[in-house]
Amino acid sequence: MRGHSEQLIEEMVEVHQNPIAAWMEMLKNRRLAWRLARLHGEVLVREIFVALSELPKFPLANWLWNADRPLIPLYCFLRTRRDPIFRVIKIETAPFVVIAHIEYGNASSEKPTRERFSFDRDNVGRLQVIQREPLR
């Protein structure tokens, strides 16, 4: 909990220092979240985020751990410019499989990591990652 609080305080300081850039990023994140929710449904997008947070050694699990809470807006989990970057490039749905192309990493690095995650439902009905492969 302390780590989460420290990260939130650091972000609040950044927003206070440059409010226009923070506002522009918030607008981009809201637009991306709205598009994802419109195309695929907010419930499915949240399920994907929760499945990613449960993945061992996923670097952004600490950002996505509470994605199943409907009171937290979906755009809060997307990060287009600030570290760490987290973007959903594409989501494909099939009858039994969901495939998501995710981009994440540091904004300071030249190219963030792009990966393709395949999800399947377990016997309880929750999404779980069945395959993870890099894209390039």
Short mmCIF file of N, CA and C in Angstrom, two decimals:
data_model
loop_
_atom_site.label_atom_id
_atom_site.label_comp_id
_atom_site.label_asym_id
_atom_site.label_seq_id
_atom_site.Cartn_x
_atom_site.Cartn_y
_atom_site.Cartn_z
N MET A 1 0.81 -1.20 0.00
CA MET A 1 0.00 0.00 0.00
C MET A 1 0.86 1.26 0.00
N ARG A 2 1.96 1.20 0.69
CA ARG A 2 2.82 2.37 0.76
C ARG A 2 3.38 2.72 -0.62
N GLY A 3 3.76 1.69 -1.38
CA GLY A 3 4.28 1.93 -2.72
C GLY A 3 3.25 2.58 -3.62
N HIS A 4 2.00 2.11 -3.53
CA HIS A 4 0.93 2.71 -4.34
C HIS A 4 0.71 4.17 -3.95
N SER A 5 0.73 4.43 -2.66
CA SER A 5 0.53 5.81 -2.20
C SER A 5 1.65 6.73 -2.68
N GLU A 6 2.88 6.25 -2.62
CA GLU A 6 4.01 7.07 -3.08
C GLU A 6 3.91 7.36 -4.57
N GLN A 7 3.51 6.35 -5.35
CA GLN A 7 3.36 6.57 -6.79
C GLN A 7 2.26 7.59 -7.08
N LEU A 8 1.15 7.51 -6.35
CA LEU A 8 0.07 8.47 -6.54
C LEU A 8 0.49 9.89 -6.18
N ILE A 9 1.25 10.02 -5.11
CA ILE A 9 1.72 11.35 -4.71
C ILE A 9 2.68 11.92 -5.75
N GLU A 10 3.57 11.08 -6.30
CA GLU A 10 4.48 11.54 -7.36
C GLU A 10 3.69 12.01 -8.57
N GLU A 11 2.64 11.28 -8.94
CA GLU A 11 1.83 11.69 -10.09
C GLU A 11 1.09 13.00 -9.81
N MET A 12 0.62 13.17 -8.60
CA MET A 12 -0.07 14.42 -8.26
C MET A 12 0.88 15.60 -8.35
N VAL A 13 2.13 15.41 -7.97
CA VAL A 13 3.13 16.48 -8.09
C VAL A 13 3.38 16.79 -9.56
N GLU A 14 3.49 15.75 -10.41
CA GLU A 14 3.69 15.97 -11.85
C GLU A 14 2.52 16.72 -12.46
N VAL A 15 1.31 16.34 -12.08
CA VAL A 15 0.11 17.02 -12.60
C VAL A 15 0.09 18.48 -12.17
N HIS A 16 0.50 18.74 -10.95
CA HIS A 16 0.53 20.11 -10.46
C HIS A 16 1.59 20.94 -11.20
N GLN A 17 2.70 20.31 -11.57
CA GLN A 17 3.76 21.04 -12.27
C GLN A 17 3.40 21.34 -13.71
N ASN A 18 2.69 20.44 -14.38
CA ASN A 18 2.33 20.65 -15.77
C ASN A 18 0.87 20.22 -15.99
N PRO A 19 -0.08 21.06 -15.61
CA PRO A 19 -1.48 20.65 -15.69
C PRO A 19 -2.02 20.51 -17.11
N ILE A 20 -1.48 21.26 -18.05
CA ILE A 20 -1.99 21.19 -19.43
C ILE A 20 -1.62 19.85 -20.06
N ALA A 21 -0.38 19.41 -19.88
CA ALA A 21 0.03 18.11 -20.41
C ALA A 21 -0.75 16.98 -19.75
N ALA A 22 -0.99 17.09 -18.47
CA ALA A 22 -1.76 16.06 -17.77
C ALA A 22 -3.20 16.02 -18.27
N TRP A 23 -3.76 17.19 -18.54
CA TRP A 23 -5.13 17.26 -19.04
C TRP A 23 -5.22 16.64 -20.44
N MET A 24 -4.23 16.92 -21.29
CA MET A 24 -4.21 16.36 -22.64
C MET A 24 -4.09 14.83 -22.59
N GLU A 25 -3.24 14.34 -21.70
CA GLU A 25 -3.11 12.89 -21.58
C GLU A 25 -4.41 12.26 -21.07
N MET A 26 -5.07 12.93 -20.13
CA MET A 26 -6.33 12.41 -19.62
C MET A 26 -7.37 12.33 -20.73
N LEU A 27 -7.41 13.33 -21.60
CA LEU A 27 -8.35 13.31 -22.72
C LEU A 27 -8.05 12.14 -23.67
N LYS A 28 -6.76 11.91 -23.95
CA LYS A 28 -6.39 10.79 -24.82
C LYS A 28 -6.77 9.46 -24.18
N ASN A 29 -6.52 9.33 -22.88
CA ASN A 29 -6.85 8.09 -22.18
C ASN A 29 -8.36 7.86 -22.15
N ARG A 30 -9.13 8.93 -21.94
CA ARG A 30 -10.58 8.80 -21.93
C ARG A 30 -11.11 8.38 -23.30
N ARG A 31 -10.54 8.96 -24.34
CA ARG A 31 -10.99 8.61 -25.69
C ARG A 31 -10.67 7.15 -26.01
N LEU A 32 -9.47 6.71 -25.65
CA LEU A 32 -9.10 5.31 -25.88
C LEU A 32 -9.99 4.37 -25.07
N ALA A 33 -10.26 4.71 -23.82
CA ALA A 33 -11.12 3.87 -22.98
C ALA A 33 -12.54 3.83 -23.53
N TRP A 34 -13.04 4.97 -24.00
CA TRP A 34 -14.38 5.01 -24.58
C TRP A 34 -14.46 4.13 -25.82
N ARG A 35 -13.42 4.20 -26.66
CA ARG A 35 -13.41 3.40 -27.89
C ARG A 35 -13.36 1.91 -27.57
N LEU A 36 -12.51 1.53 -26.62
CA LEU A 36 -12.43 0.12 -26.23
C LEU A 36 -13.75 -0.38 -25.65
N ALA A 37 -14.36 0.43 -24.81
CA ALA A 37 -15.63 0.02 -24.20
C ALA A 37 -16.75 -0.05 -25.23
N ARG A 38 -16.73 0.84 -26.20
CA ARG A 38 -17.76 0.84 -27.23
C ARG A 38 -17.62 -0.36 -28.15
N LEU A 39 -16.38 -0.69 -28.53
CA LEU A 39 -16.15 -1.78 -29.47
C LEU A 39 -16.25 -3.16 -28.83
N HIS A 40 -15.79 -3.30 -27.59
CA HIS A 40 -15.67 -4.63 -26.99
C HIS A 40 -16.43 -4.80 -25.69
N GLY A 41 -16.92 -3.74 -25.13
CA GLY A 41 -17.62 -3.80 -23.86
C GLY A 41 -16.68 -3.57 -22.69
N GLU A 42 -17.13 -2.77 -21.75
CA GLU A 42 -16.28 -2.43 -20.61
C GLU A 42 -15.97 -3.65 -19.76
N VAL A 43 -16.91 -4.57 -19.66
CA VAL A 43 -16.70 -5.76 -18.82
C VAL A 43 -15.56 -6.61 -19.38
N LEU A 44 -15.52 -6.82 -20.69
CA LEU A 44 -14.45 -7.62 -21.29
C LEU A 44 -13.10 -6.94 -21.13
N VAL A 45 -13.04 -5.64 -21.32
CA VAL A 45 -11.77 -4.92 -21.16
C VAL A 45 -11.27 -5.02 -19.73
N ARG A 46 -12.17 -4.89 -18.78
CA ARG A 46 -11.78 -5.03 -17.37
C ARG A 46 -11.32 -6.46 -17.07
N GLU A 47 -11.99 -7.45 -17.64
CA GLU A 47 -11.56 -8.84 -17.44
C GLU A 47 -10.16 -9.07 -17.99
N ILE A 48 -9.85 -8.47 -19.12
CA ILE A 48 -8.51 -8.60 -19.70
C ILE A 48 -7.48 -7.97 -18.76
N PHE A 49 -7.79 -6.79 -18.24
CA PHE A 49 -6.86 -6.12 -17.32
C PHE A 49 -6.64 -6.95 -16.05
N VAL A 50 -7.69 -7.55 -15.52
CA VAL A 50 -7.55 -8.37 -14.31
C VAL A 50 -6.71 -9.61 -14.61
N ALA A 51 -6.94 -10.24 -15.77
CA ALA A 51 -6.14 -11.41 -16.14
C ALA A 51 -4.67 -11.05 -16.30
N LEU A 52 -4.39 -9.87 -16.85
CA LEU A 52 -3.00 -9.42 -16.97
C LEU A 52 -2.39 -9.15 -15.61
N SER A 53 -3.18 -8.62 -14.69
CA SER A 53 -2.64 -8.33 -13.35
C SER A 53 -2.32 -9.61 -12.58
N GLU A 54 -2.99 -10.70 -12.89
CA GLU A 54 -2.73 -11.97 -12.22
C GLU A 54 -1.59 -12.74 -12.87
N LEU A 55 -1.09 -12.25 -13.98
CA LEU A 55 0.00 -12.92 -14.69
C LEU A 55 1.30 -12.75 -13.93
N PRO A 56 2.01 -13.85 -13.65
CA PRO A 56 3.28 -13.70 -12.92
C PRO A 56 4.32 -12.96 -13.77
N LYS A 57 5.05 -12.10 -13.13
CA LYS A 57 6.13 -11.32 -13.74
C LYS A 57 5.65 -10.34 -14.82
N PHE A 58 4.38 -9.95 -14.77
CA PHE A 58 3.92 -8.88 -15.67
C PHE A 58 4.26 -7.56 -15.01
N PRO A 59 5.03 -6.69 -15.68
CA PRO A 59 5.55 -5.49 -15.01
C PRO A 59 4.50 -4.49 -14.54
N LEU A 60 3.33 -4.48 -15.14
CA LEU A 60 2.32 -3.49 -14.77
C LEU A 60 1.18 -4.08 -13.93
N ALA A 61 1.44 -5.19 -13.29
CA ALA A 61 0.40 -5.82 -12.46
C ALA A 61 -0.03 -4.91 -11.32
N ASN A 62 0.89 -4.11 -10.80
CA ASN A 62 0.53 -3.22 -9.70
C ASN A 62 -0.35 -2.05 -10.14
N TRP A 63 -0.46 -1.78 -11.44
CA TRP A 63 -1.36 -0.74 -11.94
C TRP A 63 -2.75 -1.31 -12.22
N LEU A 64 -2.84 -2.60 -12.49
CA LEU A 64 -4.09 -3.20 -12.96
C LEU A 64 -4.79 -4.06 -11.93
N TRP A 65 -4.26 -4.16 -10.73
CA TRP A 65 -4.78 -5.11 -9.75
C TRP A 65 -6.22 -4.84 -9.35
N ASN A 66 -6.70 -3.63 -9.45
CA ASN A 66 -8.08 -3.33 -9.06
C ASN A 66 -8.95 -2.95 -10.25
N ALA A 67 -8.66 -3.49 -11.41
CA ALA A 67 -9.41 -3.15 -12.61
C ALA A 67 -10.84 -3.70 -12.59
N ASP A 68 -11.12 -4.64 -11.72
CA ASP A 68 -12.47 -5.20 -11.67
C ASP A 68 -13.44 -4.33 -10.88
N ARG A 69 -12.97 -3.26 -10.28
CA ARG A 69 -13.83 -2.36 -9.52
C ARG A 69 -14.53 -1.40 -10.48
N PRO A 70 -15.85 -1.48 -10.61
CA PRO A 70 -16.55 -0.63 -11.59
C PRO A 70 -16.58 0.85 -11.22
N LEU A 71 -16.28 1.19 -9.97
CA LEU A 71 -16.29 2.60 -9.58
C LEU A 71 -15.05 3.34 -10.05
N ILE A 72 -13.99 2.62 -10.40
CA ILE A 72 -12.78 3.25 -10.92
C ILE A 72 -12.94 3.35 -12.44
N PRO A 73 -12.87 4.54 -12.99
CA PRO A 73 -13.05 4.69 -14.44
C PRO A 73 -12.00 3.91 -15.23
N LEU A 74 -12.42 3.42 -16.37
CA LEU A 74 -11.55 2.59 -17.20
C LEU A 74 -10.32 3.35 -17.69
N TYR A 75 -10.47 4.64 -17.93
CA TYR A 75 -9.34 5.41 -18.45
C TYR A 75 -8.20 5.55 -17.45
N CYS A 76 -8.46 5.30 -16.18
CA CYS A 76 -7.40 5.40 -15.17
C CYS A 76 -6.32 4.34 -15.35
N PHE A 77 -6.65 3.24 -16.01
CA PHE A 77 -5.68 2.16 -16.18
C PHE A 77 -4.84 2.32 -17.45
N LEU A 78 -5.27 3.17 -18.36
CA LEU A 78 -4.54 3.38 -19.60
C LEU A 78 -3.57 4.54 -19.43
N ARG A 79 -2.39 4.38 -19.99
CA ARG A 79 -1.34 5.41 -19.87
C ARG A 79 -0.69 5.55 -21.23
N THR A 80 -0.92 6.69 -21.87
CA THR A 80 -0.41 6.87 -23.23
C THR A 80 0.95 7.54 -23.29
N ARG A 81 1.28 8.38 -22.32
CA ARG A 81 2.55 9.11 -22.40
C ARG A 81 3.42 9.01 -21.16
N ARG A 82 2.82 8.93 -20.01
CA ARG A 82 3.60 8.91 -18.77
C ARG A 82 4.09 7.50 -18.46
N ASP A 83 5.20 7.45 -17.74
CA ASP A 83 5.74 6.15 -17.32
C ASP A 83 4.85 5.54 -16.26
N PRO A 84 4.61 4.30 -16.29
CA PRO A 84 4.87 3.35 -17.36
C PRO A 84 3.75 3.41 -18.42
N ILE A 85 4.13 3.29 -19.67
CA ILE A 85 3.16 3.32 -20.76
C ILE A 85 2.37 2.01 -20.74
N PHE A 86 1.06 2.11 -20.95
CA PHE A 86 0.20 0.93 -21.08
C PHE A 86 -0.89 1.26 -22.08
N ARG A 87 -0.85 0.61 -23.23
CA ARG A 87 -1.83 0.84 -24.28
C ARG A 87 -2.38 -0.49 -24.76
N VAL A 88 -3.64 -0.48 -25.13
CA VAL A 88 -4.26 -1.64 -25.77
C VAL A 88 -4.34 -1.31 -27.25
N ILE A 89 -3.58 -2.05 -28.05
CA ILE A 89 -3.53 -1.79 -29.49
C ILE A 89 -4.77 -2.35 -30.18
N LYS A 90 -5.06 -3.62 -29.89
CA LYS A 90 -6.17 -4.28 -30.58
C LYS A 90 -6.69 -5.42 -29.72
N ILE A 91 -7.99 -5.65 -29.79
CA ILE A 91 -8.61 -6.79 -29.13
C ILE A 91 -9.41 -7.55 -30.18
N GLU A 92 -9.18 -8.85 -30.24
CA GLU A 92 -9.92 -9.72 -31.15
C GLU A 92 -10.67 -10.74 -30.30
N THR A 93 -11.94 -10.93 -30.61
CA THR A 93 -12.72 -11.90 -29.87
C THR A 93 -13.20 -13.00 -30.81
N ALA A 94 -13.11 -14.22 -30.35
CA ALA A 94 -13.61 -15.39 -31.05
C ALA A 94 -14.53 -16.11 -30.06
N PRO A 95 -15.23 -17.14 -30.49
CA PRO A 95 -16.15 -17.79 -29.56
C PRO A 95 -15.51 -18.29 -28.26
N PHE A 96 -14.30 -18.80 -28.31
CA PHE A 96 -13.71 -19.36 -27.10
C PHE A 96 -12.39 -18.72 -26.71
N VAL A 97 -11.89 -17.79 -27.51
CA VAL A 97 -10.58 -17.20 -27.27
C VAL A 97 -10.67 -15.68 -27.43
N VAL A 98 -9.96 -14.97 -26.59
CA VAL A 98 -9.81 -13.52 -26.72
C VAL A 98 -8.33 -13.24 -26.91
N ILE A 99 -8.00 -12.42 -27.90
CA ILE A 99 -6.61 -12.06 -28.19
C ILE A 99 -6.47 -10.55 -28.04
N ALA A 100 -5.46 -10.14 -27.28
CA ALA A 100 -5.23 -8.71 -27.05
C ALA A 100 -3.79 -8.38 -27.39
N HIS A 101 -3.60 -7.32 -28.14
CA HIS A 101 -2.27 -6.79 -28.45
C HIS A 101 -2.03 -5.62 -27.49
N ILE A 102 -1.03 -5.77 -26.64
CA ILE A 102 -0.75 -4.81 -25.57
C ILE A 102 0.63 -4.21 -25.79
N GLU A 103 0.74 -2.91 -25.54
CA GLU A 103 2.02 -2.22 -25.60
C GLU A 103 2.29 -1.61 -24.23
N TYR A 104 3.47 -1.88 -23.69
CA TYR A 104 3.82 -1.35 -22.38
C TYR A 104 5.32 -1.13 -22.31
N GLY A 105 5.73 -0.32 -21.35
CA GLY A 105 7.15 -0.04 -21.17
C GLY A 105 7.37 1.36 -20.65
N ASN A 106 8.58 1.84 -20.82
CA ASN A 106 8.94 3.19 -20.37
C ASN A 106 8.80 4.18 -21.51
N ALA A 107 8.37 5.37 -21.19
CA ALA A 107 8.24 6.42 -22.21
C ALA A 107 9.61 6.90 -22.66
N SER A 108 10.60 6.74 -21.82
CA SER A 108 11.94 7.21 -22.16
C SER A 108 12.65 6.28 -23.14
N SER A 109 12.27 5.01 -23.18
CA SER A 109 12.91 4.09 -24.12
C SER A 109 12.36 4.33 -25.52
N GLU A 110 13.14 3.92 -26.51
CA GLU A 110 12.75 4.18 -27.89
C GLU A 110 11.49 3.40 -28.29
N LYS A 111 11.49 2.11 -28.00
CA LYS A 111 10.36 1.28 -28.40
C LYS A 111 9.83 0.52 -27.19
N PRO A 112 8.57 0.74 -26.86
CA PRO A 112 7.99 -0.05 -25.77
C PRO A 112 7.78 -1.50 -26.22
N THR A 113 7.57 -2.36 -25.27
CA THR A 113 7.37 -3.78 -25.53
C THR A 113 5.95 -3.99 -26.05
N ARG A 114 5.84 -4.75 -27.13
CA ARG A 114 4.54 -5.13 -27.67
C ARG A 114 4.40 -6.63 -27.57
N GLU A 115 3.29 -7.06 -27.01
CA GLU A 115 3.05 -8.48 -26.86
C GLU A 115 1.62 -8.83 -27.24
N ARG A 116 1.47 -10.06 -27.65
CA ARG A 116 0.15 -10.60 -27.99
C ARG A 116 -0.21 -11.61 -26.92
N PHE A 117 -1.33 -11.37 -26.26
CA PHE A 117 -1.81 -12.25 -25.20
C PHE A 117 -3.06 -12.97 -25.69
N SER A 118 -3.08 -14.28 -25.50
CA SER A 118 -4.27 -15.07 -25.80
C SER A 118 -4.91 -15.49 -24.48
N PHE A 119 -6.21 -15.31 -24.39
CA PHE A 119 -6.95 -15.60 -23.17
C PHE A 119 -7.99 -16.67 -23.44
N ASP A 120 -8.26 -17.45 -22.42
CA ASP A 120 -9.30 -18.47 -22.46
C ASP A 120 -10.03 -18.42 -21.13
N ARG A 121 -11.23 -18.93 -21.08
CA ARG A 121 -11.98 -18.95 -19.82
C ARG A 121 -11.72 -20.26 -19.08
N ASP A 122 -11.53 -20.14 -17.77
CA ASP A 122 -11.34 -21.34 -16.96
C ASP A 122 -12.71 -21.93 -16.60
N ASN A 123 -12.71 -22.94 -15.74
CA ASN A 123 -13.97 -23.61 -15.41
C ASN A 123 -14.92 -22.74 -14.59
N VAL A 124 -14.43 -21.66 -14.01
CA VAL A 124 -15.29 -20.74 -13.26
C VAL A 124 -15.83 -19.63 -14.17
N GLY A 125 -15.21 -19.43 -15.32
CA GLY A 125 -15.66 -18.40 -16.26
C GLY A 125 -14.78 -17.17 -16.29
N ARG A 126 -13.66 -17.19 -15.57
CA ARG A 126 -12.75 -16.05 -15.56
C ARG A 126 -11.73 -16.19 -16.68
N LEU A 127 -11.32 -15.05 -17.24
CA LEU A 127 -10.29 -15.07 -18.27
C LEU A 127 -8.94 -15.39 -17.65
N GLN A 128 -8.15 -16.17 -18.36
CA GLN A 128 -6.79 -16.46 -17.94
C GLN A 128 -5.90 -16.48 -19.18
N VAL A 129 -4.66 -16.10 -19.01
CA VAL A 129 -3.72 -16.05 -20.13
C VAL A 129 -3.28 -17.47 -20.45
N ILE A 130 -3.41 -17.85 -21.73
CA ILE A 130 -2.96 -19.18 -22.14
C ILE A 130 -1.70 -19.09 -23.00
N GLN A 131 -1.47 -17.94 -23.62
CA GLN A 131 -0.29 -17.79 -24.46
C GLN A 131 0.14 -16.33 -24.46
N ARG A 132 1.46 -16.15 -24.47
CA ARG A 132 2.05 -14.81 -24.47
C ARG A 132 3.21 -14.82 -25.44
N GLU A 133 3.16 -13.95 -26.45
CA GLU A 133 4.24 -13.93 -27.43
C GLU A 133 4.56 -12.49 -27.83
N PRO A 134 5.83 -12.20 -28.06
CA PRO A 134 6.21 -10.84 -28.45
C PRO A 134 5.80 -10.53 -29.89
N LEU A 135 5.55 -9.27 -30.16
CA LEU A 135 5.22 -8.79 -31.51
C LEU A 135 6.37 -7.95 -32.04
N ARG A 136 6.60 -7.99 -33.29
CA ARG A 136 7.54 -7.12 -34.01
C ARG A 136 7.49 -7.41 -35.46
#
